[in-house]
Amino acid sequence: MTYELCLAQYLSVTLGDTFLRYTTTVGIFTLTLGGMSLLYDRFAHRIHRPQYFIASQLLLFVVAFVSQYWIPYFGPDNPVICHLPLFAIGFISGYELPYLIRESENALKNKVLAFDYFGMFSATLLFPLFLFPQLGVKNTLLILALFNLFTAVVFYFSLGKKAKI
Amino acid sequence: MIYLLALVVSFCSISYQILISKTLLQFSTDEVFSQSLTLGVYLASMGIGAFVADHFFQKSRQVGFVVIEFILSILGCVAVPLIYILSVFFMVFNQDQSFSDLFSPDRYYRIIFFQIFTFAIGFLTGFEIPILNALNRTKTGRDSLNTFLGISYVGTVIGSFLIPLWIIPRVDLITVGVFVSFFNLICLAGASWLFLKRTPQRVLGLFLLALGMFVNYSVLTVAPKVTQIYKKAYYADVSFVEFNLENIRQAYRLFNFLKPIETYSSVYQMIDIVPANLAPAGAEIFQEFAKDFSLYLNMAPQFSENTYKFYHESMVFGGINLNKTSPQKVLILGGGDGLLVAELLKIPSVEKIVLVELDPLMIHIAKTHPVISRFNQRALEDAKVEVIVGDAFHYIRNTKESFDAILVDFPFPASYELGRLFSIEFYSVVIERLRDNGYVIADIPLLTQQEAVKSGISPTPQEIMVNTMLASGFKSLVTFGPMDGFVFAKKETQSLRFDYEKLPDEIDFRTRLNLNAFEIENLKLSPEFVNSVYKPQRFRWR
């Protein structure tokens, strides 16, 4: 379950916004991702909640959906505003993996990490060779946003089961 | 301290990945494939490494980490030279010669073959973070995988900025490997000092450190030689039929004997200049090594002494001939070698030329290189010429000026990055910068009908370009050039035919042969084939 979540998310985040300049994109994204991971343990007692995880998925869905209109709308004249969705995606994604790692048992932690890498692997191969040329940026974003929505729904129901037991 | 280790090791690993990716790029015109494959293999093998990390080194993670650092440092510094040397063997002792042919179909297998290095480095890297985390857990009692993860992200960012933007333009790729490998050795030393407490373990650490230093030093000393041998083997087309020790010796002597290849690298590309005759002064009788003086970008041919004339004449005289009128104000995008400018300055009506080139190093070479500045007759310093160093897309979007002719001289669209300059977004702006009765001419890869059928490539590059330019608002266009392909387009409706009577007498006979239109009727017209920044086409031509 956790693995699937990881895969789905990492597909989405790695693919998020490539039509911005490549280096700035990767830089901002990885830095916000890293920043969030660093902060996570410090604030874990406050932010480590399943509700927040679901919320993060829904937020990602919204941000991914909005960003495709956001970026062309503000155009090249407002580079800072244009990069805001990127920061948002970075921060929210930076929340996901630490949540999943903390949630899983000790023995599984490295495996979550491994699946995170696998997710990025499939993204790096799928995106340039298939998704980007076949579907284009807009449809890819849409599909990934739906992935996130799907994750949120699945996670919600699996929580429900746990609660019953 | 342990966090610092995590930072440095993740920096090293991403740097190796970038390095291998850059090295393999030289084998293929398909950058999209080669770069995503290398990154993909790296991430996947890192995943496998992290997945199995728990099952290894259960006795002593400390020693395990030190050993991993040692192997990584060795792998990192020998990867590029080994790729070079193995390629030389393939090139010299391969009868079908396909390896030295950049466009051969089995280049994919070579790129895949050399992924063993990426895999090995990625696999070992996958161990690092879990081991460090486990060591930290036994020491502090807390699990801080998230913190390690954050730090390794930061290391990755540092690597992916520092290496391509700052290190690679300064030294050759082998030296970059040694540079990064040195950081791995520092980690080895740091880890031995931090984790290894018993004397025999410490001795082992010291021994590995010394061995690593020795390997680093040896690779560094042979770096220039190996690079030269690799480039000479690639450009000189030497081959031996039989693979034996004597022939290896012969080949080695031969490569030492040939003149060196000039190599430059910038943030954007690697520029190689092959001298007119590879045999050294006094040994010119070795006619088989006489080559055209030529310039290569990322090891793909750009121009040679023998052919540059008709390429640039085709663009200048072909364009004017199709348009029926000579331009006054001209914009050149790309073409930092200055050869196109030199040709244009021969047209009396031309009053002003603006040239926009991305790579300042190319401009510098065009102005100062003894041979190239002779070819372009110092055209870049002419009073009519304005040289702008910058991104062509950025320039054309922001300029208020308009032109009678826009000459687009970019490298072929091997990557999505270059493909942006062949997109509907680009040409929609270009058309707005054209004056009435102005035209645009661009060099593009062209496939003949037979080539297209044989290679099974669809859509062909000209189909993509014609569809893209029609969608950008151009009304009439023609593709021509059996030897060097071009597309010519106007926003007015006009029949476009060459008027061979009107061509100046002094042009090269090959230019006349090249001014030959392709049948445009057979092209498939479909909005599906439009190349857009948001929905790119993958250009393939070989």
XYZ file of C-alpha atoms in Angstrom:
707
model
C 0.000 0.000 0.000
C 2.627 2.465 1.091
C 4.677 1.526 -1.904
C 1.907 2.276 -4.303
C 1.352 5.611 -2.682
C 4.987 6.433 -3.084
C 5.017 5.469 -6.698
C 1.953 7.470 -7.498
C 3.192 10.550 -5.761
C 6.621 10.521 -7.142
C 5.339 10.142 -10.603
C 3.337 13.243 -10.030
C 5.892 15.433 -8.396
C 8.829 14.631 -10.594
C 6.727 15.388 -13.608
C 5.076 18.477 -12.234
C 6.367 21.470 -14.123
C 9.036 20.881 -16.664
C 8.217 23.654 -19.002
C 9.880 26.064 -16.596
C 13.600 26.381 -16.908
C 15.070 23.013 -16.192
C 17.750 23.875 -13.676
C 15.772 26.352 -11.609
C 12.948 23.879 -11.563
C 14.995 20.978 -10.329
C 16.871 23.240 -7.917
C 13.821 24.812 -6.315
C 11.969 21.550 -6.232
C 14.742 19.534 -4.632
C 15.580 22.277 -2.154
C 12.000 22.662 -0.967
C 11.723 18.890 -0.821
C 14.903 18.697 1.247
C 13.898 21.618 3.432
C 10.614 19.982 4.277
C 12.282 16.648 5.105
C 14.677 18.427 7.439
C 11.869 20.255 9.219
C 9.597 17.269 9.420
C 11.065 15.458 12.408
C 11.226 18.654 14.393
C 7.530 19.353 14.019
C 6.393 15.766 13.772
C 4.272 15.922 16.936
C 2.128 18.581 15.331
C 2.006 17.683 11.672
C 2.150 13.895 11.695
C -1.566 13.225 11.127
C -3.314 11.088 8.526
C -5.789 13.893 7.874
C -2.904 16.094 6.830
C -1.665 13.428 4.489
C -5.015 13.256 2.760
C -5.123 17.029 2.712
C -1.663 17.094 1.102
C -2.906 14.809 -1.666
C -5.952 16.954 -2.312
C -3.825 20.091 -2.253
C -1.428 18.573 -4.783
C -4.392 17.733 -6.976
C -5.567 21.333 -6.829
C -2.135 22.876 -7.305
C -1.291 20.645 -10.251
C -4.625 21.459 -11.806
C -4.337 25.196 -11.235
C -0.688 25.542 -12.221
C -1.328 24.872 -15.897
C -3.504 27.990 -16.023
C -1.492 29.880 -13.448
C 1.797 29.901 -15.318
C 0.619 31.072 -18.763
C -1.705 33.601 -17.087
C 1.054 35.439 -15.271
C 3.324 35.024 -18.243
C 7.057 35.559 -18.455
C 6.812 39.047 -16.908
C 6.265 37.749 -13.400
C 8.880 35.053 -12.889
C 8.453 34.974 -9.111
C 4.702 34.418 -9.230
C 5.208 31.823 -11.939
C 7.439 29.789 -9.670
C 4.998 29.760 -6.768
C 3.243 26.525 -7.817
C 6.639 24.926 -7.948
C 7.406 25.921 -4.365
C 3.974 24.677 -3.372
C 4.454 21.303 -5.053
C 7.937 21.003 -3.543
C 6.739 21.727 -0.011
C 3.705 19.501 -0.167
C 5.675 16.647 -1.709
C 8.341 17.185 0.896
C 5.666 16.294 3.411
C 4.611 13.006 1.823
C 7.704 10.867 2.020
C 8.660 11.750 5.603
C 5.075 11.001 6.605
C 5.202 7.598 4.970
C 8.629 6.811 6.421
C 7.575 7.753 9.917
C 4.370 5.819 9.559
C 6.051 2.589 8.505
C 7.819 0.188 10.833
C 11.555 0.383 11.226
C 12.309 -2.647 9.068
C 10.293 -1.198 6.207
C 11.781 2.263 6.205
C 14.540 1.609 3.752
C 12.058 -0.128 1.509
C 9.895 2.966 1.399
C 13.012 4.877 0.437
C 13.756 2.278 -2.225
C 10.284 2.573 -3.677
C 10.642 6.313 -3.698
C 13.664 5.818 -5.949
C 11.740 3.346 -8.121
C 8.962 5.877 -8.506
C 11.390 8.507 -9.679
C 12.957 5.949 -11.990
C 9.708 5.190 -13.757
C 9.011 8.906 -13.958
C 12.339 9.712 -15.577
C 11.826 7.038 -18.197
C 8.112 7.460 -18.814
C 8.062 11.218 -18.947
C 10.512 12.034 -21.746
C 9.946 8.898 -23.775
C 6.205 8.498 -23.535
C 4.075 10.950 -21.577
C 5.574 14.205 -22.797
C 5.512 13.498 -26.551
C 2.259 11.507 -26.514
C 0.083 13.482 -24.171
C 1.732 16.867 -23.858
C 2.189 18.823 -20.654
C -1.459 19.662 -20.003
C -2.824 16.144 -20.205
C 0.112 14.760 -18.243
C -0.535 17.250 -15.465
C -4.204 16.344 -15.483
C -3.495 12.619 -15.237
C -1.033 13.139 -12.401
C -3.446 15.369 -10.559
C -5.990 12.564 -10.832
C -3.380 10.143 -9.492
C -3.088 12.287 -6.386
C -6.844 12.433 -5.994
C -6.959 8.665 -6.316
C -4.258 8.308 -3.648
C -6.220 10.506 -1.290
C -9.378 8.426 -1.778
C -7.621 5.078 -1.366
C -5.798 6.276 1.716
C -9.030 7.555 3.210
C -10.744 4.201 2.835
C -7.789 2.214 4.144
C -7.821 4.431 7.223
C -11.488 3.716 7.644
C -10.770 -0.023 7.724
C -8.059 0.383 10.319
C -10.386 2.377 12.514
C -13.014 -0.383 12.456
C -10.513 -3.018 13.536
C 29.625 15.206 11.304
C 27.737 12.162 10.122
C 25.335 14.549 8.386
C 28.223 16.166 6.582
C 29.196 12.709 5.320
C 25.675 12.211 3.997
C 25.880 15.569 2.217
C 29.166 14.811 0.526
C 28.317 11.249 -0.514
C 25.082 12.303 -2.174
C 26.936 15.120 -3.907
C 29.493 12.643 -5.246
C 26.950 10.168 -6.526
C 24.787 12.616 -8.447
C 27.982 14.070 -9.887
C 29.042 10.675 -11.230
C 25.617 10.220 -12.743
C 25.869 13.596 -14.512
C 29.379 12.764 -15.646
C 28.449 9.415 -17.194
C 25.407 10.965 -18.795
C 27.623 13.652 -20.356
C 30.108 11.053 -21.560
C 27.469 8.855 -23.179
C 25.880 11.864 -24.867
C 28.797 11.818 -27.277
C 27.641 8.506 -28.735
C 24.237 9.570 -29.843
C 22.257 12.356 -31.411
C 19.289 11.304 -29.328
C 19.972 13.177 -26.105
C 16.498 12.518 -24.803
C 17.071 8.773 -24.828
C 20.602 8.797 -23.464
C 19.998 11.220 -20.621
C 16.757 9.748 -19.406
C 18.165 6.232 -19.586
C 21.217 7.145 -17.500
C 19.159 8.967 -14.900
C 16.623 6.155 -14.898
C 19.184 3.397 -14.412
C 20.857 5.430 -11.682
C 17.632 5.903 -9.727
C 16.506 2.316 -10.214
C 19.811 0.862 -9.081
C 19.797 3.228 -6.114
C 16.363 1.810 -5.335
C 17.658 -1.751 -5.523
C 20.608 -0.779 -3.326
C 18.382 0.763 -0.672
C 16.018 -2.209 -0.907
C 18.654 -4.818 -0.115
C 20.766 -2.622 2.152
C 19.445 -4.240 5.320
C 20.697 -7.684 4.334
C 24.320 -6.686 3.887
C 27.050 -5.709 6.298
C 25.142 -6.830 9.366
C 28.374 -7.670 11.147
C 30.054 -4.371 10.691
C 28.300 -1.518 8.996
C 31.253 0.699 9.799
C 33.683 -1.274 7.699
C 30.985 -1.713 5.070
C 30.598 2.019 4.661
C 34.347 2.574 4.366
C 34.616 -0.153 1.735
C 31.682 1.276 -0.212
C 33.313 4.702 -0.232
C 36.502 3.122 -1.520
C 34.793 1.242 -4.363
C 32.754 4.303 -5.304
C 35.811 6.500 -5.481
C 37.607 3.978 -7.690
C 34.561 3.445 -9.914
C 33.975 7.170 -10.178
C 37.447 8.010 -11.340
C 37.916 5.081 -13.734
C 34.422 5.124 -15.290
C 35.066 7.798 -17.926
C 38.559 6.633 -18.941
C 37.302 3.043 -19.143
C 34.365 4.091 -21.320
C 36.829 5.953 -23.532
C 39.314 3.087 -23.775
C 36.632 0.456 -24.426
C 35.146 2.681 -27.123
C 38.556 3.013 -28.739
C 38.811 -0.773 -28.842
C 35.355 -1.007 -30.381
C 36.233 1.642 -32.956
C 39.668 0.410 -33.926
C 39.021 -3.318 -33.950
C 35.495 -3.277 -35.252
C 35.338 -4.030 -38.928
C 31.882 -2.704 -39.578
C 33.021 0.673 -38.293
C 29.591 1.292 -36.886
C 30.878 2.618 -33.613
C 32.595 5.594 -35.120
C 29.420 6.346 -37.001
C 27.418 8.487 -34.666
C 24.237 7.732 -36.542
C 24.438 3.965 -36.694
C 21.314 2.283 -35.327
C 23.115 0.163 -32.789
C 24.403 3.207 -30.920
C 21.545 2.420 -28.538
C 23.166 -0.871 -27.575
C 26.405 0.898 -26.739
C 24.667 3.410 -24.550
C 22.851 0.586 -22.818
C 26.069 -1.446 -22.471
C 27.896 1.344 -20.648
C 25.051 1.618 -18.167
C 26.879 -1.049 -16.113
C 28.878 1.833 -14.634
C 25.744 3.789 -13.810
C 24.240 0.673 -12.309
C 27.254 -0.108 -10.121
C 27.504 3.455 -8.844
C 23.766 3.729 -8.252
C 23.595 0.371 -6.484
C 26.365 1.250 -4.024
C 24.909 4.712 -3.512
C 21.642 3.093 -2.490
C 23.455 1.596 0.536
C 24.908 4.815 1.824
C 21.923 6.593 3.342
C 20.442 3.483 5.035
C 23.857 2.588 6.533
C 24.494 6.097 7.806
C 21.034 6.184 9.295
C 21.550 2.818 10.998
C 24.915 3.908 12.407
C 23.371 7.106 13.688
C 20.482 5.157 15.237
C 22.760 2.893 17.244
C 24.618 5.945 18.480
C 21.761 8.272 19.359
C 18.857 5.858 19.642
C 16.722 7.929 17.291
C 15.732 7.228 13.736
C 16.302 10.269 11.578
C 15.949 8.911 8.065
C 13.969 12.022 7.148
C 16.842 14.262 8.128
C 19.258 12.185 6.085
C 16.881 12.296 3.182
C 16.698 16.079 3.387
C 20.465 16.363 3.507
C 20.908 14.079 0.538
C 18.482 16.247 -1.436
C 20.663 19.250 -0.659
C 23.777 17.323 -1.759
C 22.012 16.430 -4.991
C 21.172 20.071 -5.671
C 24.761 21.161 -5.062
C 26.037 18.461 -7.420
C 23.561 19.169 -10.172
C 24.437 22.859 -10.189
C 28.153 22.811 -9.471
C 29.227 20.064 -11.878
C 27.570 21.096 -15.167
C 27.750 24.851 -14.647
C 31.123 25.295 -13.073
C 33.376 22.240 -13.257
C 32.667 20.714 -16.685
C 33.392 23.940 -18.661
C 36.799 24.114 -16.982
C 38.393 20.683 -17.185
C 38.056 17.515 -19.249
C 35.574 14.841 -18.191
C 38.205 12.450 -16.786
C 39.529 15.148 -14.485
C 35.991 15.913 -13.330
C 35.737 12.261 -12.305
C 38.972 12.465 -10.327
C 37.820 15.681 -8.674
C 34.588 14.078 -7.454
C 36.366 10.867 -6.547
C 38.626 12.857 -4.255
C 35.570 13.885 -2.242
C 34.655 10.216 -1.853
C 38.142 9.623 -0.465
C 37.649 12.448 2.009
C 34.480 10.653 3.121
C 36.476 7.449 3.407
C 38.963 9.197 5.662
C 36.217 10.866 7.683
C 34.308 7.616 8.101
C 37.429 5.685 9.149
C 38.192 8.307 11.746
C 34.606 8.467 13.026
C 33.520 4.836 12.952
C 36.586 2.609 13.038
C 37.868 2.145 16.540
C 39.988 -0.998 16.451
C 43.531 -0.931 15.118
C 43.253 -3.542 12.322
C 40.162 -1.753 10.971
C 41.954 1.559 11.036
C 44.901 0.077 9.201
C 42.488 -1.185 6.565
C 40.980 2.313 6.280
C 44.396 3.905 5.882
C 45.420 1.307 3.317
C 42.288 1.885 1.232
C 42.797 5.637 1.464
C 46.363 5.353 0.189
C 45.305 2.997 -2.598
C 42.500 5.339 -3.622
C 44.842 8.321 -3.674
C 47.245 6.373 -5.829
C 44.540 5.437 -8.342
C 43.296 9.047 -8.405
C 46.767 10.320 -9.059
C 47.463 7.800 -11.830
C 44.182 8.542 -13.593
C 44.884 12.255 -13.361
C 48.286 11.872 -15.003
C 46.976 9.833 -17.936
C 43.793 11.916 -18.394
C 44.973 14.189 -21.249
C 46.489 11.260 -23.108
C 43.411 9.040 -22.862
C 41.149 11.908 -23.962
C 43.345 12.552 -26.978
C 43.511 8.892 -27.983
C 39.749 8.627 -27.740
C 39.196 11.729 -29.885
C 41.814 10.715 -32.440
C 40.316 7.253 -32.773
C 36.919 8.848 -33.285
C 37.948 11.441 -35.848
C 40.757 9.670 -37.697
C 38.818 6.523 -38.593
C 41.662 4.101 -37.967
C 40.879 0.413 -38.098
C 42.743 -2.850 -37.807
C 41.376 -6.122 -39.057
C 42.898 -8.435 -36.507
C 42.675 -8.038 -32.786
C 46.065 -8.921 -31.294
C 48.719 -7.471 -29.053
C 50.924 -6.328 -31.921
C 48.082 -4.342 -33.487
C 47.201 -2.765 -30.156
C 50.799 -1.567 -29.905
C 50.664 -0.309 -33.483
C 47.456 1.597 -32.847
C 48.877 3.143 -29.704
C 51.992 4.313 -31.551
C 49.866 5.699 -34.358
C 47.656 7.704 -32.024
C 50.679 9.204 -30.336
C 52.036 10.141 -33.721
C 48.960 12.019 -34.981
C 48.466 15.727 -34.323
C 46.362 16.600 -31.281
C 42.664 17.500 -31.578
C 41.820 20.906 -30.125
C 39.077 20.590 -27.527
C 37.081 23.283 -25.762
C 34.070 23.033 -23.527
C 31.512 25.531 -22.371
C 28.386 25.281 -20.269
C 26.429 24.570 -23.442
C 28.553 22.229 -25.505
C 31.849 20.548 -26.222
C 33.679 22.012 -29.212
C 36.313 19.917 -31.027
C 38.457 21.241 -33.836
C 40.139 18.659 -36.069
C 43.208 19.982 -37.936
C 43.435 19.863 -41.731
C 45.977 17.040 -41.746
C 46.267 14.777 -38.754
C 49.767 13.610 -39.685
C 52.413 15.829 -38.058
C 54.621 18.290 -39.936
C 57.213 16.507 -42.072
C 55.068 13.378 -42.323
C 52.400 14.679 -44.690
C 52.989 11.744 -46.990
C 50.562 9.839 -44.789
C 47.690 10.881 -46.984
C 45.223 8.540 -45.354
C 45.127 10.744 -42.273
C 44.577 13.902 -44.256
C 41.212 15.159 -43.129
C 39.284 18.295 -43.751
C 39.745 20.980 -41.189
C 36.466 20.583 -39.313
C 34.553 21.647 -36.268
C 32.356 19.367 -34.187
C 29.799 20.256 -31.524
C 29.276 17.467 -28.976
C 31.065 15.295 -31.536
C 28.429 15.929 -34.208
C 29.822 17.557 -37.377
C 29.141 21.276 -37.696
C 31.197 22.361 -40.669
C 34.315 21.335 -42.564
C 36.677 23.185 -44.848
C 35.418 21.251 -47.835
C 31.710 21.712 -47.358
C 31.023 24.920 -45.408
C 31.001 26.974 -48.576
C 28.002 25.353 -50.238
C 26.058 25.048 -47.014
C 26.216 28.771 -46.342
C 25.812 29.708 -49.998
C 22.680 27.566 -50.174
C 21.224 29.454 -47.264
C 22.150 32.946 -48.478
C 21.760 32.679 -52.265
C 19.020 30.044 -52.136
C 16.926 32.277 -49.891
C 17.393 35.393 -52.019
C 16.747 33.434 -55.197
C 13.455 32.046 -53.912
C 12.342 35.410 -52.550
C 13.282 37.270 -55.747
C 14.436 40.332 -53.764
C 17.557 41.004 -51.707
C 17.224 41.879 -48.033
C 18.546 44.988 -46.282
C 18.227 44.123 -42.635
C 18.995 40.541 -41.658
C 18.743 38.585 -38.407
C 20.883 35.481 -37.882
C 19.940 33.169 -35.033
C 22.812 30.863 -34.047
C 25.736 30.656 -36.448
C 28.356 31.934 -34.029
C 31.125 30.624 -36.305
C 30.635 33.774 -38.436
C 30.658 31.890 -41.728
C 27.084 32.807 -42.603
C 27.813 36.477 -41.857
C 30.805 36.359 -44.183
C 28.616 35.038 -46.992
C 25.873 37.610 -46.354
C 28.297 40.534 -46.416
C 28.878 39.746 -50.094
C 25.309 40.852 -50.871
C 25.472 44.580 -51.688
C 21.949 45.393 -50.495
C 22.641 44.208 -46.930
C 22.947 47.184 -44.583
C 22.680 45.644 -41.169
C 23.124 42.155 -39.698
C 22.165 41.185 -36.169
C 23.601 37.867 -34.961
C 22.305 36.187 -31.802
C 24.491 33.349 -30.507
C 24.059 31.520 -27.206
C 27.622 30.424 -26.556
C 30.217 33.166 -25.944
C 32.982 30.585 -26.361
C 31.897 29.981 -29.967
C 32.098 33.731 -30.716
C 35.504 33.857 -29.098
C 36.780 30.948 -31.204
C 35.303 32.480 -34.382
C 37.159 35.713 -33.731
C 40.503 34.380 -32.542
C 41.121 30.934 -34.021
C 43.729 31.343 -36.802
C 41.951 29.056 -39.282
C 38.325 29.862 -38.541
C 38.925 33.617 -38.522
C 40.462 33.158 -41.967
C 37.364 31.287 -43.153
C 34.981 33.967 -41.911
C 37.293 36.826 -42.923
C 36.741 38.453 -39.521
C 33.172 39.119 -40.554
C 32.020 39.376 -36.943
C 34.074 42.551 -36.561
C 32.485 44.244 -39.595
C 30.764 47.603 -38.903
C 27.463 46.335 -40.310
C 27.357 43.444 -37.855
C 25.936 43.531 -34.361
C 26.722 40.459 -32.241
C 24.432 39.653 -29.334
C 25.335 36.844 -26.928
C 22.130 35.359 -25.605
C 19.213 33.005 -26.013
C 17.588 33.351 -29.455
C 14.103 32.662 -28.123
C 14.508 35.327 -25.482
C 15.866 37.836 -27.995
C 13.159 37.369 -30.571
C 10.411 37.639 -27.986
C 11.720 40.905 -26.630
C 13.083 42.761 -29.631
C 11.036 45.510 -31.259
C 13.003 45.408 -34.508
C 11.818 43.819 -37.725
C 13.805 42.208 -40.523
C 13.720 41.470 -44.243
C 15.249 38.066 -43.712
C 15.676 35.799 -40.688
C 18.303 33.067 -41.073
C 18.015 30.302 -38.509
C 21.248 28.323 -38.122
C 20.756 26.079 -35.085
C 22.118 22.597 -34.434
C 19.616 19.881 -35.317
C 16.896 19.323 -32.675
C 18.454 16.355 -30.877
C 16.918 17.257 -27.508
C 13.681 18.825 -26.299
C 15.767 21.810 -25.284
C 16.852 22.375 -28.902
C 13.426 21.304 -30.122
C 11.955 24.441 -28.518
C 13.685 26.413 -31.261
C 11.766 24.422 -33.884
C 8.353 24.910 -32.268
C 5.126 26.694 -33.102
C 5.724 29.038 -30.166
C 9.065 30.053 -31.665
C 7.871 30.546 -35.232
C 4.740 32.437 -34.141
C 7.107 35.095 -32.790
C 9.501 34.876 -35.739
C 6.694 35.641 -38.202
C 5.834 38.816 -36.305
C 9.374 40.091 -36.688
C 9.279 39.755 -40.488
C 8.737 42.829 -42.641
C 6.408 42.671 -45.650
C 7.859 40.433 -48.321
C 10.372 39.158 -45.778
C 11.320 35.507 -45.413
C 12.719 33.023 -42.964
C 15.088 30.207 -43.845
C 16.181 27.505 -41.413
C 18.446 24.475 -41.590
C 16.589 21.281 -40.760
C 17.277 17.573 -41.218
C 15.589 16.333 -44.410
C 14.828 12.734 -45.277
C 14.274 11.548 -48.825
C 11.256 9.393 -49.531
C 13.420 6.254 -49.666
C 15.223 7.089 -46.437
C 11.929 7.715 -44.681
C 10.483 4.415 -45.865
C 13.648 2.465 -45.088
C 14.117 3.829 -41.579
C 10.396 3.747 -40.822
C 10.554 7.241 -39.343
C 7.188 8.939 -39.175
C 6.572 11.828 -38.971
C 9.703 12.876 -40.837
C 11.482 16.022 -39.661
C 10.237 17.966 -42.664
C 6.677 16.894 -41.961
C 7.005 18.223 -38.437
C 8.558 21.476 -39.627
C 6.084 22.127 -42.454
C 3.116 21.478 -40.178
C 4.610 23.596 -37.425
C 5.322 26.535 -39.698
C 1.923 26.391 -41.401
C 0.329 26.398 -37.955
C 2.484 29.412 -37.026
C 0.868 31.426 -39.818
C 3.242 31.018 -42.766
C 1.366 30.881 -46.072
C 3.934 29.573 -48.526
C 6.904 27.367 -47.919
C 9.311 25.023 -49.584
C 11.921 22.517 -48.392
C 15.067 21.963 -50.410
C 18.578 20.555 -50.271
C 19.438 16.907 -50.958
C 22.851 17.393 -49.312
C 22.043 20.013 -46.664
C 18.403 20.510 -45.855
C 16.581 23.820 -45.459
C 13.052 25.104 -45.115
C 12.115 28.467 -46.616
C 8.890 30.272 -45.640
C 6.983 33.537 -46.192
C 3.828 34.967 -44.712
C 2.565 36.041 -48.148
C 1.113 33.573 -50.636
C 3.607 33.186 -53.437
C 4.772 30.392 -55.666
C 8.312 29.489 -54.667
C 10.598 28.298 -57.432
C 14.325 28.506 -57.984
C 15.333 30.752 -60.883
C 18.635 29.123 -61.816
C 19.409 31.815 -64.422
C 19.598 34.422 -61.707
C 22.160 32.631 -59.518
C 25.532 34.384 -59.410
C 28.215 32.662 -61.506
C 30.834 32.448 -58.782
C 28.940 30.110 -56.458
C 30.153 26.557 -55.854
C 28.730 23.914 -58.231
C 27.579 21.901 -55.223
C 25.430 24.846 -54.151
C 23.611 24.576 -57.486
C 23.050 20.863 -56.898
C 21.789 21.555 -53.410
C 19.255 24.157 -54.572
C 16.762 21.474 -55.419
C 13.256 21.548 -53.994
C 11.686 18.500 -52.356
C 8.217 17.411 -53.388
C 6.040 18.989 -50.774
C 2.819 17.382 -52.054
C 3.656 14.004 -50.488
C 3.938 15.452 -47.007
C 1.258 14.456 -44.558
C -0.503 17.500 -43.189
C -1.941 17.032 -39.752
C -2.188 19.141 -36.603
C -0.893 16.021 -34.828
C 2.594 16.701 -36.157
C 2.907 20.277 -34.923
C 5.891 20.634 -32.616
C 4.984 22.615 -29.521
C 6.873 23.434 -26.346
C 3.927 21.975 -24.473
C 3.511 18.926 -26.656
C 6.849 18.286 -28.312
C 7.672 16.003 -31.212
C 10.745 13.834 -31.037
C 12.773 14.649 -34.129
C 14.496 11.615 -35.636
C 16.470 11.665 -38.830
C 18.890 8.744 -38.783
